[in-house]
PDB file of C-alpha atoms in Angstrom:
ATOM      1  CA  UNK A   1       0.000   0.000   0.000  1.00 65.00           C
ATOM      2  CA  UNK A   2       1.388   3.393  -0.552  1.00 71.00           C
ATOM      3  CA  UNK A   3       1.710   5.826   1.934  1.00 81.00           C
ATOM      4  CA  UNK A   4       2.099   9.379   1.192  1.00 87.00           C
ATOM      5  CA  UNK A   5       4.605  11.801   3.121  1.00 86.00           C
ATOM      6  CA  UNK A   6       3.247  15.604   2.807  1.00 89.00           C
ATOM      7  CA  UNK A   7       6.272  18.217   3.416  1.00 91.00           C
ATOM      8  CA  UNK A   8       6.334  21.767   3.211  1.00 94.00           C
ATOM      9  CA  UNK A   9       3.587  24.491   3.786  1.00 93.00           C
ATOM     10  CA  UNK A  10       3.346  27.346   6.156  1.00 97.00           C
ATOM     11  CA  UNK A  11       2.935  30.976   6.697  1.00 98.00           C
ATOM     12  CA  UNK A  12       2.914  33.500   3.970  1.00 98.00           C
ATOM     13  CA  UNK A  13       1.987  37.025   3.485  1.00 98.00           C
ATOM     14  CA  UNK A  14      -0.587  37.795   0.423  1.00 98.00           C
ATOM     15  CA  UNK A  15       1.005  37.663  -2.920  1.00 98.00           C
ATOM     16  CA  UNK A  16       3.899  35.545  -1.476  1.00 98.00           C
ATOM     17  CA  UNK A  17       4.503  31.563  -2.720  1.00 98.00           C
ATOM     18  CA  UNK A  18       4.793  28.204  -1.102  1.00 98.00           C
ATOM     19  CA  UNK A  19       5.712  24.326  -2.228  1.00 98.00           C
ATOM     20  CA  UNK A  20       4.461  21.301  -1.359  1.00 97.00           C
ATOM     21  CA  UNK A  21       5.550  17.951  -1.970  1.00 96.00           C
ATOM     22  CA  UNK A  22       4.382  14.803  -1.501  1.00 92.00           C
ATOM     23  CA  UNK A  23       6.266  11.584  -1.386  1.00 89.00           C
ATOM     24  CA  UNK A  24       5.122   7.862  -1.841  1.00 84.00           C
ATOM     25  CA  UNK A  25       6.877   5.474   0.056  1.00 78.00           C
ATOM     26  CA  UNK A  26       5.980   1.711   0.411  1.00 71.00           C
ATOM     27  CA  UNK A  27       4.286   1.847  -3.621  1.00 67.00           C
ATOM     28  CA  UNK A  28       4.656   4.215  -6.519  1.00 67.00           C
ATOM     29  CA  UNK A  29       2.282   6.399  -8.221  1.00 69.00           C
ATOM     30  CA  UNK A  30       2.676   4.710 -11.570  1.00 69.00           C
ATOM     31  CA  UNK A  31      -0.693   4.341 -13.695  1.00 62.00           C
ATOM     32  CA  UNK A  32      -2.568   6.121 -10.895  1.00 82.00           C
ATOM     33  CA  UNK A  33      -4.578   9.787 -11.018  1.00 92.00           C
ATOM     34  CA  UNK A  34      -2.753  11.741  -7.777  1.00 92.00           C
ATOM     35  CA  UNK A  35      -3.864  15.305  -6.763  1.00 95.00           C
ATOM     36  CA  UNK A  36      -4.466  17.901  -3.740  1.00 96.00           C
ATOM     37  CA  UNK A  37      -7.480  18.409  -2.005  1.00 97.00           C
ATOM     38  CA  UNK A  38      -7.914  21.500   0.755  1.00 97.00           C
ATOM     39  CA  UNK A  39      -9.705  22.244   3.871  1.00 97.00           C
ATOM     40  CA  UNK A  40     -10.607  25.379   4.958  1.00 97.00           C
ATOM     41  CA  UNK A  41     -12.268  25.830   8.527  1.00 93.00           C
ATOM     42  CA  UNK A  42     -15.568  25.965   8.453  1.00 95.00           C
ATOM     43  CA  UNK A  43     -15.509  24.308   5.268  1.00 97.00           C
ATOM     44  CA  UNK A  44     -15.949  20.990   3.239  1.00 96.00           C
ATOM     45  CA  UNK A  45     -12.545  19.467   1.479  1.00 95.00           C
ATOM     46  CA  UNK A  46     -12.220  20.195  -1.796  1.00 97.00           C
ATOM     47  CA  UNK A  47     -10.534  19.518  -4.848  1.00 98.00           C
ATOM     48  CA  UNK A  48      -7.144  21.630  -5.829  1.00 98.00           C
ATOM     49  CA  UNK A  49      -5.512  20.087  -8.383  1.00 98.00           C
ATOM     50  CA  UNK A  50      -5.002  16.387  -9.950  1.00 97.00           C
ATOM     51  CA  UNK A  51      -2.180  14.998 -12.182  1.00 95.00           C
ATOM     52  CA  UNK A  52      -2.880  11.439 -14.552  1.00 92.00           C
ATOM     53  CA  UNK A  53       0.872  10.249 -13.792  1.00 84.00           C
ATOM     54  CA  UNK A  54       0.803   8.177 -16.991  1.00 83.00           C
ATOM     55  CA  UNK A  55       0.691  11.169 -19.776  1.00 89.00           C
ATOM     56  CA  UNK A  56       1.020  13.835 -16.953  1.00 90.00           C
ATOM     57  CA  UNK A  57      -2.243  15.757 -17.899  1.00 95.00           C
ATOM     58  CA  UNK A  58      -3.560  18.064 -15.111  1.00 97.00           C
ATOM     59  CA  UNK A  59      -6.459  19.754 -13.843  1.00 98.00           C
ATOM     60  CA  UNK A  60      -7.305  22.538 -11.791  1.00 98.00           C
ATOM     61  CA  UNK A  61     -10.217  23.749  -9.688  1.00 98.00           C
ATOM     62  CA  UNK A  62     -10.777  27.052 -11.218  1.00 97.00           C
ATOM     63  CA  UNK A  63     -10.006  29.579  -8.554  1.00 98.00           C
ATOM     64  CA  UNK A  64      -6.161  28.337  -8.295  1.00 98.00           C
ATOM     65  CA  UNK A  65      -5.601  27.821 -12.635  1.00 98.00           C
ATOM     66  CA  UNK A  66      -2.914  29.949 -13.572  1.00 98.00           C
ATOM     67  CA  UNK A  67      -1.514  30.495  -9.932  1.00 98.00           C
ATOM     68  CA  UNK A  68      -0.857  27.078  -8.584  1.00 98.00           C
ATOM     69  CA  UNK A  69       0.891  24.118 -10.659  1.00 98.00           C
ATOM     70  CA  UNK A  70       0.774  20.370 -10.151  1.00 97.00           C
ATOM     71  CA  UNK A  71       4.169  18.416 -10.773  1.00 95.00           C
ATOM     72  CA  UNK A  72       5.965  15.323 -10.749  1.00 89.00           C
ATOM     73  CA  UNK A  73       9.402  13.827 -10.399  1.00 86.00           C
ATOM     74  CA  UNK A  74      10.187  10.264 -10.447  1.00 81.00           C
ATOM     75  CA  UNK A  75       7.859   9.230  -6.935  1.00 84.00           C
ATOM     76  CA  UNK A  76       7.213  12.661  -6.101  1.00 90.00           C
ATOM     77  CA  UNK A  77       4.424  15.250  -6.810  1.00 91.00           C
ATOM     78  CA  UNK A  78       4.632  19.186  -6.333  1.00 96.00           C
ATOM     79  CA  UNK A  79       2.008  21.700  -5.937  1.00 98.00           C
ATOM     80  CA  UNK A  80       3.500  25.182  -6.858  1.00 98.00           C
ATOM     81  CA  UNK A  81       1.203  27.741  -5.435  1.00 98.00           C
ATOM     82  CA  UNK A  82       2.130  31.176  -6.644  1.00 98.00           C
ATOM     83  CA  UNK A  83       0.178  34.308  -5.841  1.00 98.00           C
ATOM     84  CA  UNK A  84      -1.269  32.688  -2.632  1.00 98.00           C
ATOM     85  CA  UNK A  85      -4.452  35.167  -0.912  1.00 97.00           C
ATOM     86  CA  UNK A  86      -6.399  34.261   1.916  1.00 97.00           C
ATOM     87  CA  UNK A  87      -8.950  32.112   0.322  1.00 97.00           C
ATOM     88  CA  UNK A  88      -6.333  29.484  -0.117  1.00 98.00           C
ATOM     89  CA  UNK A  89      -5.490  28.818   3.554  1.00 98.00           C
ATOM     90  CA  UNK A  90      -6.554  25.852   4.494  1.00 98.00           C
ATOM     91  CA  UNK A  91      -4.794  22.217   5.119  1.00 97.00           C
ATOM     92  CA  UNK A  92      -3.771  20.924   2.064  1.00 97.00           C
ATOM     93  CA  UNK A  93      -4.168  17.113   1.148  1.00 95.00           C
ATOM     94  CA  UNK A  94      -2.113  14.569  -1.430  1.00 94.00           C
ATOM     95  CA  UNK A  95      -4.178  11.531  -2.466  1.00 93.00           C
ATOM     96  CA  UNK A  96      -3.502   8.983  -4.687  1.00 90.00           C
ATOM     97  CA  UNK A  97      -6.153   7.330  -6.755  1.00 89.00           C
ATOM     98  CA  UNK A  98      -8.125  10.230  -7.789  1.00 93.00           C
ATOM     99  CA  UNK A  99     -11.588   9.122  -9.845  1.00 94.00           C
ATOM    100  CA  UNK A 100     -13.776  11.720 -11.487  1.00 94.00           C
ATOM    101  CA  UNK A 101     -17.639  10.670 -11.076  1.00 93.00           C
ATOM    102  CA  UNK A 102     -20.412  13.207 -11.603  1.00 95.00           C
ATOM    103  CA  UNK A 103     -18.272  15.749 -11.831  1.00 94.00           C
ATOM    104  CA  UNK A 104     -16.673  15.650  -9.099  1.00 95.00           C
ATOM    105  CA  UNK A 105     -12.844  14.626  -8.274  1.00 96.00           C
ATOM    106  CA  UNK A 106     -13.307  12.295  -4.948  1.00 94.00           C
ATOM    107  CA  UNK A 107     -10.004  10.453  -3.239  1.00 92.00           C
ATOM    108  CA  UNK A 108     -10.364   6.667  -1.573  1.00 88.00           C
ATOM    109  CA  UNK A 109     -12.019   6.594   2.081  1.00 80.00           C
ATOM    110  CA  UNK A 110      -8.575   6.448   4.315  1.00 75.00           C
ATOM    111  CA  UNK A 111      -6.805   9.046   2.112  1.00 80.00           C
ATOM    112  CA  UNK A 112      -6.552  11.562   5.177  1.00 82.00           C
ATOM    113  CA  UNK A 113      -4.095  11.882   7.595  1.00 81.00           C
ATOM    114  CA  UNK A 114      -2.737  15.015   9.037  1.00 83.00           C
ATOM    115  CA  UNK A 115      -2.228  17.031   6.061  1.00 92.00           C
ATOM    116  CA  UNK A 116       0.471  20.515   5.359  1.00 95.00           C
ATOM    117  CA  UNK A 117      -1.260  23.935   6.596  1.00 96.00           C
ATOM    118  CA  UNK A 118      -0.893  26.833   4.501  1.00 98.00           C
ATOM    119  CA  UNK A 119      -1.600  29.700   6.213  1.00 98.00           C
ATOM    120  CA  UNK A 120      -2.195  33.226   3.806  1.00 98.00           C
ATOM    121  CA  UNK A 121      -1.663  36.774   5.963  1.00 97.00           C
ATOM    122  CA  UNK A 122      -3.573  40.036   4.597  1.00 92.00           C
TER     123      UNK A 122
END
C-alpha cells in the first residue's frame, strides 16, 4: 500500500509563494490519477488540483488555474502555489487514486491523515 509523506507548507503574506511535496513510500504512483485536495475551517474538502501520472495531464479547480501548478518527479508530486491570498489557507491534502464521477474529483475513504497547513496573511 502506498503511503504518502506531505512536506512543506506554512505561513505567507498575500502575494507571497509556497511548495508542497508529496512523497510515496511503500508503492509508486505509476498508472494512478494523484492530486491535492484542501480544507478550509468551516468548510468541506475540496478539490485543488489532480495529475494522470501516466501522460502527466492536469487539472485545476478554477479559482487556483494559472496560480498554482501540479508536478511530478520520479515518486514525487509538487504543488506550486504562486500568488497565494487568503482564500487558499486551508490544510492541504495529497491523495492517490483520484476518480472523477459526476463531476466531481473524490479520493479513496482512508486518504486523510494530518495534512500541510498553509496559512495566507492580509
Amino acid at each position: 500500500q502506498v503511503h504518502l509523506v506531505e512536506s512543506g507548507g506554512g505561513l505567507v503574506q498575500t502575494g507571497g509563494s509556497l511548495r508542497l511535496s508529496c512523497a510515496a513510500s511503500g508503492g509508486v504512483f505509476d498508472k494512478n490519477t494523484v492530486g491535492w485536495f484542501r480544507q478550509a475551517p468551516g468548510k468541506e474538502r475540496e478539490f485543488v488540483a489532480a495529475l494522470r501520472w501516466g501522460d502527466g495531464a492536469t487539472y485545476y479547480r478554477d479559482s487556483v488555474k494559472g496560480r498554482f501548478t501540479i508536478s511530478r518527479d520520479k515518486n514525487t508530486m509538487y504543488l506550486q502555489m504562486n500568488s497565494l491570498n487568503p482564500d487558499d489557507t486551508a490544510v492541504y491534502y495529497c491523495a492517490a487514486e483520484l476518480s472523477f464521477n459526476s463531476g466531481r474529483w473524490t479520493a479513496p475513504l482512508g486518504s486523510w491523515d494530518q495534512g500541510s497547513q498553509v496559512t495566507v496573511s492580509s
